[in-house]
mmCIF file of C-alpha atoms and ligand atoms in Angstrom:
data_model
loop_
_atom_site.group_PDB
_atom_site.id
_atom_site.type_symbol
_atom_site.label_atom_id
_atom_site.label_comp_id
_atom_site.label_asym_id
_atom_site.label_seq_id
_atom_site.Cartn_x
_atom_site.Cartn_y
_atom_site.Cartn_z
ATOM 1 C CA MET A 658 -8.962 9.779 36.844
ATOM 2 C CA ALA A 659 -9.396 8.554 33.293
ATOM 3 C CA GLN A 660 -10.008 4.889 32.881
ATOM 4 C CA TYR A 661 -7.212 4.476 30.334
ATOM 5 C CA ASP A 662 -3.863 6.129 29.714
ATOM 6 C CA TYR A 663 -4.400 5.868 25.968
ATOM 7 C CA LEU A 664 -7.345 5.452 23.692
ATOM 8 C CA ILE A 665 -5.932 4.197 20.385
ATOM 9 C CA VAL A 666 -8.297 4.810 17.477
ATOM 10 C CA GLY A 667 -7.660 2.284 14.716
ATOM 11 C CA ALA A 668 -6.396 -1.283 15.019
ATOM 12 C CA GLY A 669 -4.165 -1.162 11.939
ATOM 13 C CA LEU A 670 -0.370 -1.306 11.946
ATOM 14 C CA THR A 671 0.182 2.108 13.500
ATOM 15 C CA GLY A 672 -2.323 1.534 16.314
ATOM 16 C CA ALA A 673 -1.060 -2.021 16.964
ATOM 17 C CA VAL A 674 2.611 -1.007 17.136
ATOM 18 C CA PHE A 675 1.852 1.888 19.431
ATOM 19 C CA ALA A 676 -0.358 -0.293 21.646
ATOM 20 C CA HIS A 677 2.357 -2.931 21.936
ATOM 21 C CA GLU A 678 4.960 -0.344 23.007
ATOM 22 C CA ALA A 679 2.586 1.370 25.399
ATOM 23 C CA LEU A 680 1.717 -1.912 27.098
ATOM 24 C CA LYS A 681 5.428 -2.681 27.480
ATOM 25 C CA ALA A 682 5.850 0.768 29.073
ATOM 26 C CA GLY A 683 3.156 -0.143 31.630
ATOM 27 C CA LYS A 684 0.353 1.962 30.171
ATOM 28 C CA LYS A 685 -3.276 0.949 30.162
ATOM 29 C CA CYS A 686 -4.684 1.167 26.654
ATOM 30 C CA LEU A 687 -7.937 0.644 24.833
ATOM 31 C CA VAL A 688 -7.823 0.064 21.082
ATOM 32 C CA ILE A 689 -10.994 0.658 19.079
ATOM 33 C CA ASP A 690 -11.808 0.168 15.431
ATOM 34 C CA ARG A 691 -15.006 0.958 13.617
ATOM 35 C CA ARG A 692 -14.599 -2.084 11.414
ATOM 36 C CA ASP A 693 -15.602 -5.444 12.808
ATOM 37 C CA HIS A 694 -12.015 -6.690 12.691
ATOM 38 C CA ILE A 695 -8.458 -5.671 13.526
ATOM 39 C CA GLY A 696 -5.621 -5.194 11.049
ATOM 40 C CA GLY A 697 -6.678 -2.041 9.173
ATOM 41 C CA ASN A 698 -5.963 -2.375 5.466
ATOM 42 C CA CYS A 699 -3.429 -5.160 6.104
ATOM 43 C CA TYR A 700 -6.260 -7.380 7.241
ATOM 44 C CA THR A 701 -6.161 -10.889 5.774
ATOM 45 C CA GLU A 702 -9.045 -13.304 5.873
ATOM 46 C CA ASN A 703 -8.643 -17.013 5.462
ATOM 47 C CA VAL A 704 -10.795 -18.381 2.620
ATOM 48 C CA LYS A 705 -10.378 -22.036 1.537
ATOM 49 C CA GLY A 706 -7.041 -22.076 3.351
ATOM 50 C CA ILE A 707 -5.842 -18.985 1.467
ATOM 51 C CA ASN A 708 -4.980 -15.732 3.249
ATOM 52 C CA VAL A 709 -6.929 -13.222 1.184
ATOM 53 C CA HIS A 710 -5.629 -9.616 1.250
ATOM 54 C CA THR A 711 -9.074 -8.119 1.660
ATOM 55 C CA TYR A 712 -8.022 -4.494 1.197
ATOM 56 C CA GLY A 713 -5.449 -5.057 -1.528
ATOM 57 C CA ALA A 714 -2.076 -6.767 -1.842
ATOM 58 C CA HIS A 715 0.380 -6.049 0.963
ATOM 59 C CA ILE A 716 3.979 -7.108 0.372
ATOM 60 C CA PHE A 717 6.325 -6.339 3.190
ATOM 61 C CA HIS A 718 9.634 -4.838 2.085
ATOM 62 C CA THR A 719 12.204 -2.682 3.837
ATOM 63 C CA SER A 720 15.882 -1.890 4.144
ATOM 64 C CA ASP A 721 15.402 -0.596 7.653
ATOM 65 C CA ASP A 722 17.026 -3.060 10.126
ATOM 66 C CA ARG A 723 15.089 -1.641 13.052
ATOM 67 C CA VAL A 724 11.748 -2.312 11.367
ATOM 68 C CA TRP A 725 12.718 -5.740 10.000
ATOM 69 C CA ASN A 726 14.026 -6.889 13.383
ATOM 70 C CA TYR A 727 10.919 -5.484 15.059
ATOM 71 C CA VAL A 728 8.406 -7.447 12.990
ATOM 72 C CA GLN A 729 10.280 -10.715 13.514
ATOM 73 C CA GLN A 730 8.867 -10.737 17.058
ATOM 74 C CA PHE A 731 5.358 -11.144 15.717
ATOM 75 C CA ALA A 732 5.619 -13.350 12.652
ATOM 76 C CA LYS A 733 7.838 -15.550 10.648
ATOM 77 C CA PHE A 734 8.244 -14.138 7.117
ATOM 78 C CA ASN A 735 8.396 -16.295 4.000
ATOM 79 C CA HIS A 736 10.744 -15.651 1.097
ATOM 80 C CA TYR A 737 8.150 -14.238 -1.299
ATOM 81 C CA VAL A 738 9.662 -11.876 -3.880
ATOM 82 C CA ASN A 739 7.235 -9.672 -5.725
ATOM 83 C CA SER A 740 7.596 -10.146 -9.487
ATOM 84 C CA PRO A 741 4.434 -8.839 -11.162
ATOM 85 C CA MET A 742 3.584 -9.473 -14.782
ATOM 86 C CA ALA A 743 2.046 -6.851 -17.020
ATOM 87 C CA LYS A 744 -0.481 -7.610 -19.731
ATOM 88 C CA PHE A 745 -0.881 -5.127 -22.624
ATOM 89 C CA HIS A 746 -3.527 -6.441 -25.065
ATOM 90 C CA ASP A 747 -2.223 -9.987 -25.605
ATOM 91 C CA GLU A 748 1.421 -9.188 -24.870
ATOM 92 C CA LEU A 749 2.882 -10.263 -21.536
ATOM 93 C CA TYR A 750 5.873 -8.485 -19.919
ATOM 94 C CA ASN A 751 7.876 -8.830 -16.772
ATOM 95 C CA LEU A 752 7.991 -5.979 -14.282
ATOM 96 C CA PRO A 753 9.706 -3.919 -13.037
ATOM 97 C CA PHE A 754 11.393 -2.595 -16.171
ATOM 98 C CA ASN A 755 14.395 -4.841 -16.627
ATOM 99 C CA MET A 756 16.213 -6.918 -19.260
ATOM 100 C CA ASN A 757 13.374 -9.476 -19.377
ATOM 101 C CA THR A 758 10.958 -6.653 -20.259
ATOM 102 C CA PHE A 759 13.318 -5.161 -22.832
ATOM 103 C CA SER A 760 14.184 -8.442 -24.590
ATOM 104 C CA LYS A 761 10.495 -9.265 -24.935
ATOM 105 C CA MET A 762 9.677 -5.790 -26.194
ATOM 106 C CA TRP A 763 12.484 -5.398 -28.762
ATOM 107 C CA GLY A 764 13.753 -8.938 -29.380
ATOM 108 C CA ILE A 765 17.169 -8.005 -28.060
ATOM 109 C CA SER A 766 19.340 -9.768 -25.521
ATOM 110 C CA THR A 767 22.172 -7.573 -24.269
ATOM 111 C CA PRO A 768 22.139 -4.601 -21.906
ATOM 112 C CA GLU A 769 24.029 -2.524 -24.536
ATOM 113 C CA GLU A 770 21.274 -3.110 -27.113
ATOM 114 C CA ALA A 771 18.597 -2.113 -24.566
ATOM 115 C CA ARG A 772 20.550 0.952 -23.576
ATOM 116 C CA GLN A 773 20.901 2.107 -27.175
ATOM 117 C CA ILE A 774 17.166 1.844 -27.846
ATOM 118 C CA ILE A 775 16.228 3.587 -24.586
ATOM 119 C CA GLU A 776 18.793 6.326 -25.080
ATOM 120 C CA ALA A 777 17.515 6.951 -28.621
ATOM 121 C CA GLN A 778 13.921 7.147 -27.403
ATOM 122 C CA LYS A 779 14.923 9.434 -24.539
ATOM 123 C CA ALA A 780 16.703 11.732 -27.014
ATOM 124 C CA GLU A 781 13.641 11.731 -29.247
ATOM 125 C CA ALA A 782 11.452 12.766 -26.322
ATOM 126 C CA ALA A 783 13.766 15.775 -25.839
ATOM 127 C CA ILE A 784 12.778 16.555 -22.259
ATOM 128 C CA SER A 785 15.023 19.375 -21.063
ATOM 129 C CA GLY A 786 15.493 20.150 -17.399
ATOM 130 C CA GLU A 787 13.579 18.559 -14.538
ATOM 131 C CA PRO A 788 10.503 16.559 -15.698
ATOM 132 C CA LYS A 789 7.383 18.612 -15.020
ATOM 133 C CA ASN A 790 4.871 15.797 -14.934
ATOM 134 C CA LEU A 791 4.595 11.988 -14.867
ATOM 135 C CA GLU A 792 4.672 11.673 -18.669
ATOM 136 C CA GLU A 793 7.904 13.690 -18.926
ATOM 137 C CA GLN A 794 9.352 11.692 -16.044
ATOM 138 C CA ALA A 795 8.531 8.381 -17.758
ATOM 139 C CA LEU A 796 9.793 9.459 -21.183
ATOM 140 C CA SER A 797 13.047 10.739 -19.814
ATOM 141 C CA LEU A 798 13.538 7.635 -17.708
ATOM 142 C CA ILE A 799 12.588 4.823 -20.061
ATOM 143 C CA GLY A 800 11.453 6.158 -23.446
ATOM 144 C CA ARG A 801 8.279 5.957 -25.563
ATOM 145 C CA ASP A 802 7.712 2.185 -26.033
ATOM 146 C CA VAL A 803 7.685 1.290 -22.332
ATOM 147 C CA PHE A 804 5.703 4.419 -21.532
ATOM 148 C CA ASN A 805 3.034 3.572 -24.149
ATOM 149 C CA LYS A 806 2.685 -0.092 -23.367
ATOM 150 C CA LEU A 807 3.273 -0.330 -19.625
ATOM 151 C CA ILE A 808 2.731 3.068 -18.031
ATOM 152 C CA ARG A 809 0.334 5.421 -19.824
ATOM 153 C CA GLU A 810 -3.021 3.645 -19.694
ATOM 154 C CA TYR A 811 -2.359 1.873 -16.404
ATOM 155 C CA THR A 812 -1.588 5.210 -14.758
ATOM 156 C CA GLU A 813 -4.700 6.791 -16.291
ATOM 157 C CA LYS A 814 -6.832 3.985 -14.868
ATOM 158 C CA GLN A 815 -5.107 4.133 -11.498
ATOM 159 C CA TRP A 816 -5.277 7.903 -11.002
ATOM 160 C CA GLY A 817 -8.183 8.896 -13.280
ATOM 161 C CA LYS A 818 -6.043 11.619 -14.848
ATOM 162 C CA LYS A 819 -3.775 12.087 -17.865
ATOM 163 C CA CYS A 820 -0.060 11.428 -17.249
ATOM 164 C CA THR A 821 0.609 15.093 -18.106
ATOM 165 C CA GLU A 822 -1.610 16.119 -15.148
ATOM 166 C CA LEU A 823 0.157 13.971 -12.575
ATOM 167 C CA PRO A 824 3.325 14.650 -10.521
ATOM 168 C CA PRO A 825 6.568 12.888 -11.570
ATOM 169 C CA SER A 826 7.008 11.602 -8.015
ATOM 170 C CA ILE A 827 4.430 8.785 -8.514
ATOM 171 C CA ILE A 828 6.688 6.677 -10.713
ATOM 172 C CA LYS A 829 10.037 7.633 -9.233
ATOM 173 C CA ARG A 830 9.679 4.577 -7.015
ATOM 174 C CA LEU A 831 9.703 2.154 -9.994
ATOM 175 C CA PRO A 832 13.152 0.639 -10.673
ATOM 176 C CA VAL A 833 14.742 0.438 -14.143
ATOM 177 C CA ARG A 834 17.399 -2.283 -14.408
ATOM 178 C CA TYR A 835 19.756 -3.391 -17.097
ATOM 179 C CA ILE A 836 19.987 -6.879 -15.631
ATOM 180 C CA TYR A 837 17.630 -9.855 -15.796
ATOM 181 C CA ASP A 838 16.006 -9.315 -12.395
ATOM 182 C CA ASN A 839 12.219 -9.314 -11.869
ATOM 183 C CA ASN A 840 12.278 -8.336 -8.184
ATOM 184 C CA TYR A 841 9.924 -5.359 -7.929
ATOM 185 C CA PHE A 842 11.652 -3.916 -4.880
ATOM 186 C CA ASN A 843 15.199 -2.815 -4.271
ATOM 187 C CA ASP A 844 15.029 -3.436 -0.529
ATOM 188 C CA CYS A 845 17.258 -5.762 1.488
ATOM 189 C CA TYR A 846 14.353 -7.554 3.127
ATOM 190 C CA GLN A 847 11.060 -8.780 1.659
ATOM 191 C CA GLY A 848 8.391 -11.346 2.498
ATOM 192 C CA ILE A 849 4.863 -12.128 3.620
ATOM 193 C CA PRO A 850 4.099 -13.006 7.268
ATOM 194 C CA MET A 851 3.297 -16.735 7.304
ATOM 195 C CA GLY A 852 -0.266 -17.266 8.405
ATOM 196 C CA GLY A 853 -1.335 -13.811 7.296
ATOM 197 C CA TYR A 854 -1.154 -10.204 8.493
ATOM 198 C CA THR A 855 -4.120 -10.534 10.806
ATOM 199 C CA LYS A 856 -2.254 -13.091 12.870
ATOM 200 C CA MET A 857 0.788 -10.799 13.020
ATOM 201 C CA ILE A 858 -1.264 -7.828 14.226
ATOM 202 C CA GLU A 859 -3.085 -10.042 16.703
ATOM 203 C CA ALA A 860 0.333 -10.856 18.151
ATOM 204 C CA MET A 861 1.126 -7.129 18.438
ATOM 205 C CA LEU A 862 -2.127 -6.539 20.247
ATOM 206 C CA GLN A 863 -1.820 -9.450 22.651
ATOM 207 C CA GLY A 864 -2.571 -8.283 26.180
ATOM 208 C CA THR A 865 -4.333 -5.085 25.071
ATOM 209 C CA GLU A 866 -8.050 -4.527 25.309
ATOM 210 C CA VAL A 867 -9.490 -4.245 21.774
ATOM 211 C CA ARG A 868 -13.066 -3.349 20.866
ATOM 212 C CA CYS A 869 -14.173 -3.693 17.258
ATOM 213 C CA ALA A 870 -17.240 -2.137 15.577
ATOM 214 C CA VAL A 871 -16.841 0.899 17.868
ATOM 215 C CA ASN A 872 -17.079 4.425 16.497
ATOM 216 C CA TYR A 873 -14.734 7.016 18.019
ATOM 217 C CA LYS A 874 -17.220 9.882 18.041
ATOM 218 C CA ASP A 875 -19.900 7.729 19.733
ATOM 219 C CA LEU A 876 -17.485 6.493 22.343
ATOM 220 C CA ILE A 877 -16.200 9.956 23.168
ATOM 221 C CA ALA A 878 -19.713 11.406 23.272
ATOM 222 C CA ALA A 879 -20.675 8.767 25.827
ATOM 223 C CA ASP A 880 -17.507 9.055 27.840
ATOM 224 C CA PRO A 881 -15.430 12.174 27.065
ATOM 225 C CA ASP A 882 -12.833 11.475 29.745
ATOM 226 C CA ILE A 883 -12.255 7.810 28.961
ATOM 227 C CA ALA A 884 -8.510 8.271 28.395
ATOM 228 C CA GLU A 885 -5.741 10.695 29.254
ATOM 229 C CA ARG A 886 -4.577 10.843 25.669
ATOM 230 C CA VAL A 887 -5.760 9.723 22.257
ATOM 231 C CA ILE A 888 -3.713 8.278 19.398
ATOM 232 C CA TYR A 889 -5.965 8.846 16.403
ATOM 233 C CA THR A 890 -5.100 6.921 13.217
ATOM 234 C CA GLY A 891 -8.330 7.676 11.304
ATOM 235 C CA PRO A 892 -8.726 10.309 8.588
ATOM 236 C CA ILE A 893 -7.659 13.770 9.890
ATOM 237 C CA ASP A 894 -10.380 15.642 7.942
ATOM 238 C CA GLU A 895 -13.110 13.359 9.281
ATOM 239 C CA TYR A 896 -11.955 14.003 12.835
ATOM 240 C CA PHE A 897 -12.717 17.707 12.263
ATOM 241 C CA ASP A 898 -16.070 16.885 10.593
ATOM 242 C CA PHE A 899 -14.654 17.934 7.156
ATOM 243 C CA SER A 900 -14.988 21.534 8.400
ATOM 244 C CA LEU A 901 -12.438 22.798 5.853
ATOM 245 C CA GLY A 902 -13.612 20.446 3.087
ATOM 246 C CA ASN A 903 -12.458 16.896 2.364
ATOM 247 C CA LEU A 904 -9.018 15.743 1.394
ATOM 248 C CA GLU A 905 -9.075 13.845 -1.914
ATOM 249 C CA TRP A 906 -8.191 10.169 -2.248
ATOM 250 C CA ARG A 907 -8.374 7.401 -4.778
ATOM 251 C CA THR A 908 -10.322 4.448 -3.600
ATOM 252 C CA VAL A 909 -10.131 0.842 -4.786
ATOM 253 C CA ARG A 910 -13.032 -1.557 -5.216
ATOM 254 C CA PHE A 911 -12.349 -5.263 -5.315
ATOM 255 C CA GLU A 912 -14.291 -7.867 -7.187
ATOM 256 C CA THR A 913 -13.278 -11.086 -5.465
ATOM 257 C CA GLU A 914 -14.034 -14.548 -6.844
ATOM 258 C CA VAL A 915 -13.506 -17.918 -5.172
ATOM 259 C CA LEU A 916 -12.715 -20.470 -7.898
ATOM 260 C CA GLU A 917 -13.326 -23.902 -6.512
ATOM 261 C CA GLY A 918 -11.310 -26.735 -8.037
ATOM 262 C CA VAL A 919 -9.067 -24.283 -9.916
ATOM 263 C CA GLU A 920 -5.564 -24.831 -8.617
ATOM 264 C CA ASN A 921 -3.768 -22.185 -10.653
ATOM 265 C CA TRP A 922 -5.612 -19.412 -12.445
ATOM 266 C CA GLN A 923 -2.966 -16.892 -13.586
ATOM 267 C CA GLY A 924 0.318 -18.445 -12.490
ATOM 268 C CA ASN A 925 1.446 -15.381 -10.466
ATOM 269 C CA ALA A 926 0.294 -13.376 -7.478
ATOM 270 C CA VAL A 927 0.076 -10.074 -9.365
ATOM 271 C CA VAL A 928 -0.813 -9.399 -13.025
ATOM 272 C CA ASN A 929 -1.152 -5.730 -14.023
ATOM 273 C CA TYR A 930 -3.470 -4.891 -16.967
ATOM 274 C CA THR A 931 -1.772 -1.953 -18.582
ATOM 275 C CA SER A 932 -4.272 -1.070 -21.341
ATOM 276 C CA HIS A 933 -7.791 0.288 -21.410
ATOM 277 C CA ASP A 934 -9.051 -3.091 -22.725
ATOM 278 C CA GLU A 935 -9.970 -3.913 -19.154
ATOM 279 C CA ALA A 936 -11.394 -1.452 -16.621
ATOM 280 C CA PHE A 937 -9.512 -3.050 -13.743
ATOM 281 C CA THR A 938 -5.864 -2.202 -13.032
ATOM 282 C CA ARG A 939 -4.714 -5.614 -11.820
ATOM 283 C CA ILE A 940 -5.700 -9.058 -10.700
ATOM 284 C CA ILE A 941 -4.323 -10.582 -7.528
ATOM 285 C CA GLU A 942 -4.269 -14.366 -7.074
ATOM 286 C CA HIS A 943 -3.796 -14.451 -3.321
ATOM 287 C CA LYS A 944 -2.497 -18.005 -2.844
ATOM 288 C CA TRP A 945 0.793 -17.255 -4.610
ATOM 289 C CA PHE A 946 1.849 -14.897 -1.817
ATOM 290 C CA GLU A 947 2.344 -18.074 0.153
ATOM 291 C CA PHE A 948 3.402 -20.357 -2.726
ATOM 292 C CA GLY A 949 -0.051 -21.938 -3.046
ATOM 293 C CA LYS A 950 0.400 -23.964 0.136
ATOM 294 C CA ASP A 951 -1.345 -24.160 3.489
ATOM 295 C CA GLU A 952 0.552 -23.930 6.799
ATOM 296 C CA GLU A 953 1.405 -27.672 6.706
ATOM 297 C CA GLY A 954 2.901 -27.280 3.238
ATOM 298 C CA ASN A 955 0.075 -29.004 1.297
ATOM 299 C CA MET A 956 -0.905 -27.576 -2.110
ATOM 300 C CA LEU A 957 -4.291 -25.904 -1.955
ATOM 301 C CA PRO A 958 -6.910 -27.194 -4.403
ATOM 302 C CA ASP A 959 -8.871 -23.922 -4.875
ATOM 303 C CA THR A 960 -7.986 -20.326 -5.628
ATOM 304 C CA VAL A 961 -9.220 -16.821 -4.917
ATOM 305 C CA ILE A 962 -8.707 -13.889 -7.277
ATOM 306 C CA SER A 963 -9.455 -10.148 -6.869
ATOM 307 C CA ARG A 964 -9.858 -7.652 -9.704
ATOM 308 C CA GLU A 965 -8.948 -4.125 -8.603
ATOM 309 C CA TYR A 966 -10.822 -1.062 -9.850
ATOM 310 C CA SER A 967 -9.670 2.414 -9.022
ATOM 311 C CA PHE A 968 -12.121 5.284 -8.462
ATOM 312 C CA THR A 969 -12.357 8.829 -7.103
ATOM 313 C CA TRP A 970 -13.087 8.649 -3.398
ATOM 314 C CA GLN A 971 -16.592 9.664 -2.319
ATOM 315 C CA PRO A 972 -17.745 10.093 1.283
ATOM 316 C CA GLY A 973 -18.361 6.592 2.649
ATOM 317 C CA ASP A 974 -15.634 4.933 0.537
ATOM 318 C CA GLU A 975 -12.389 3.594 1.957
ATOM 319 C CA PRO A 976 -9.496 6.064 1.391
ATOM 320 C CA TYR A 977 -6.475 4.329 -0.239
ATOM 321 C CA TYR A 978 -4.166 6.569 -2.212
ATOM 322 C CA PRO A 979 -3.767 10.208 -1.079
ATOM 323 C CA LEU A 980 -3.733 12.720 -3.942
ATOM 324 C CA ASN A 981 -0.729 14.608 -2.756
ATOM 325 C CA ASP A 982 -1.078 17.492 -5.224
ATOM 326 C CA GLU A 983 -0.687 21.170 -4.319
ATOM 327 C CA LYS A 984 -4.301 21.799 -3.452
ATOM 328 C CA ASN A 985 -4.599 18.817 -1.122
ATOM 329 C CA THR A 986 -1.176 19.374 0.433
ATOM 330 C CA GLN A 987 -2.278 22.866 1.353
ATOM 331 C CA LEU A 988 -5.576 21.647 2.786
ATOM 332 C CA PHE A 989 -3.770 19.008 4.800
ATOM 333 C CA GLU A 990 -1.492 21.722 6.193
ATOM 334 C CA GLU A 991 -4.584 23.589 7.406
ATOM 335 C CA TYR A 992 -5.882 20.438 9.102
ATOM 336 C CA ARG A 993 -2.441 19.818 10.582
ATOM 337 C CA LYS A 994 -2.630 23.227 12.273
ATOM 338 C CA LEU A 995 -6.022 22.356 13.752
ATOM 339 C CA ALA A 996 -4.551 19.012 14.872
ATOM 340 C CA GLU A 997 -1.653 20.688 16.625
ATOM 341 C CA ALA A 998 -4.023 22.796 18.631
ATOM 342 C CA GLU A 999 -5.985 19.692 19.724
ATOM 343 C CA GLU A 1000 -4.885 18.960 23.252
ATOM 344 C CA ASN A 1001 -4.095 15.342 24.159
ATOM 345 C CA VAL A 1002 -4.812 13.996 20.703
ATOM 346 C CA VAL A 1003 -1.989 12.777 18.467
ATOM 347 C CA PHE A 1004 -2.655 12.097 14.777
ATOM 348 C CA ALA A 1005 -0.733 9.243 13.226
ATOM 349 C CA GLY A 1006 -0.593 6.636 10.441
ATOM 350 C CA ARG A 1007 -1.429 6.870 6.747
ATOM 351 C CA LEU A 1008 -4.855 8.434 7.296
ATOM 352 C CA GLY A 1009 -3.783 10.765 10.031
ATOM 353 C CA ALA A 1010 -0.727 11.958 8.092
ATOM 354 C CA TYR A 1011 -2.338 11.964 4.595
ATOM 355 C CA LYS A 1012 0.739 10.119 3.319
ATOM 356 C CA TYR A 1013 1.073 7.169 0.948
ATOM 357 C CA TYR A 1014 2.963 5.111 3.552
ATOM 358 C CA ASP A 1015 4.122 1.622 2.791
ATOM 359 C CA MET A 1016 3.944 -0.702 5.789
ATOM 360 C CA ALA A 1017 7.568 -0.381 6.864
ATOM 361 C CA PRO A 1018 7.708 3.462 7.024
ATOM 362 C CA CYS A 1019 4.383 3.259 8.844
ATOM 363 C CA ILE A 1020 5.955 1.045 11.508
ATOM 364 C CA ALA A 1021 9.054 3.254 11.747
ATOM 365 C CA ALA A 1022 6.842 6.271 12.286
ATOM 366 C CA ALA A 1023 4.800 4.433 14.951
ATOM 367 C CA LEU A 1024 8.010 3.434 16.783
ATOM 368 C CA ASP A 1025 9.238 7.022 16.705
ATOM 369 C CA LEU A 1026 5.881 8.189 18.035
ATOM 370 C CA ALA A 1027 6.043 5.610 20.818
ATOM 371 C CA GLU A 1028 9.530 6.806 21.814
ATOM 372 C CA ALA A 1029 8.414 10.446 21.824
ATOM 373 C CA GLU A 1030 5.187 9.756 23.702
ATOM 374 C CA LEU A 1031 6.325 7.172 26.195
ATOM 375 C CA GLY A 1032 9.976 8.244 26.655
ATOM 376 C CA VAL A 1033 11.199 4.698 26.146
ATOM 377 C CA LYS A 1034 13.263 2.938 23.529
ATOM 378 C CA ALA A 1035 10.901 1.209 21.108
ATOM 379 C CA GLU A 1036 12.392 -1.983 19.656
HETATM 380 N N1 LIG B 775 2.835 1.926 -12.843
HETATM 381 C C1 LIG B 775 2.645 1.785 -14.214
HETATM 382 N N2 LIG B 775 2.518 0.511 -14.693
HETATM 383 C C2 LIG B 775 2.587 -0.590 -13.933
HETATM 384 C C3 LIG B 775 2.806 -0.421 -12.548
HETATM 385 C C4 LIG B 775 2.929 0.857 -12.045
HETATM 386 O O1 LIG B 775 2.565 2.750 -14.921
HETATM 387 O O2 LIG B 775 2.444 -1.711 -14.476
HETATM 388 C C5 LIG B 775 2.925 3.313 -12.298
HETATM 389 C C6 LIG B 775 1.554 3.872 -11.938
HETATM 390 O O3 LIG B 775 1.556 5.218 -12.225
HETATM 391 C C7 LIG B 775 1.498 3.614 -10.440
HETATM 392 C C8 LIG B 775 2.925 3.884 -10.014
HETATM 393 O O4 LIG B 775 3.671 3.358 -11.128
HETATM 394 O O5 LIG B 775 0.582 4.488 -9.804
HETATM 395 C C9 LIG B 775 3.327 3.203 -8.704
HETATM 396 O O6 LIG B 775 3.122 1.843 -8.833
HETATM 397 P P1 LIG B 775 3.225 0.831 -7.591
HETATM 398 O O7 LIG B 775 3.206 -0.551 -8.137
HETATM 399 O O8 LIG B 775 4.365 1.258 -6.784
HETATM 400 O O9 LIG B 775 1.868 1.147 -6.857
HETATM 401 P P2 LIG B 775 0.999 0.303 -5.813
HETATM 402 O O10 LIG B 775 1.365 -1.133 -5.950
HETATM 403 O O11 LIG B 775 1.308 0.852 -4.490
HETATM 404 O O12 LIG B 775 -0.410 0.556 -6.258
#
């Protein structure tokens, strides 16, 4: 008899949601993570009273009632609305692309004026048929000025490739609005869990045995029959020892600074740097995700900022953004076939699925997996 019903590899969102549902269904689970903490890339660490998003900004947003209702069990969400600013040389614009952006760019004030300029620039770009790459997608969506000032160089920094070499799908998620509305997302629900994501994931894992700083391969080598089944949320190619080659990712490196005695450094949680003047893509000032206050509502006297730099992933780096181009999609398909043949191991989550999941779809997929695995209703 195995000691556990499930070994869950990875204490991020997918692992924590599955563990919670499995515990409810009466299963005995062990969750392991090779990092020395839970939370995966959602992990937040409290520094000077500020919940720092150690692995990059995470803003929860969804229109899925099931997911939104689900997370309410584990945290109270604040009313944070993501409204990033974009800096191009010394010009500052609102994002996403909306009337505030357009009026600043062209000195106009009505939607009709904005529409005329954008339509003229779209016509000038003369993209016929379906856009073939990101540049064509951007030009046919928003025209030359916005593309040049807010998209081209940012995207080159972010992906390390020319916009003509990237798929249109990357920017399809960015809204274009002819109203004065700086909300980055179109979803019904949005917010940040008060007290940080680590606390929320801790609540999901309550009652489950968790061991951090434990490597899956070492554990399995020492005790191959430790669990009946494995839910593996690590990188799928790494599981197979990169036998078919590695999947490509972009990684992000963070340069984080604690600024003591500085109450307000950039006046917003997110500022994108959309030109090549700076090598970083954006700066996050973490305190503004929670309105600069501690849990008692007192204004915090210090601040923490993180500059984000994007690089090609090398072995040993953290994988962030999957490069879902043709070559990698095919390679993933090969790994998926190997995964299917792997008895009693289920691959899940962003790393297991090689998908650029936001948090909400990640939770939805974990709930579906729990229902399929455990034969119960996950809610
Ligand atoms: N993007 C851009 N300029 C910006 C913000 C985004 O050109 O100021 C493009 C860029 O190609 C990026 C994509 O839009 O990769 C998706 O941006 P999003 O903010 O959704 O990415 P994330 O926050 O997940 O990194």
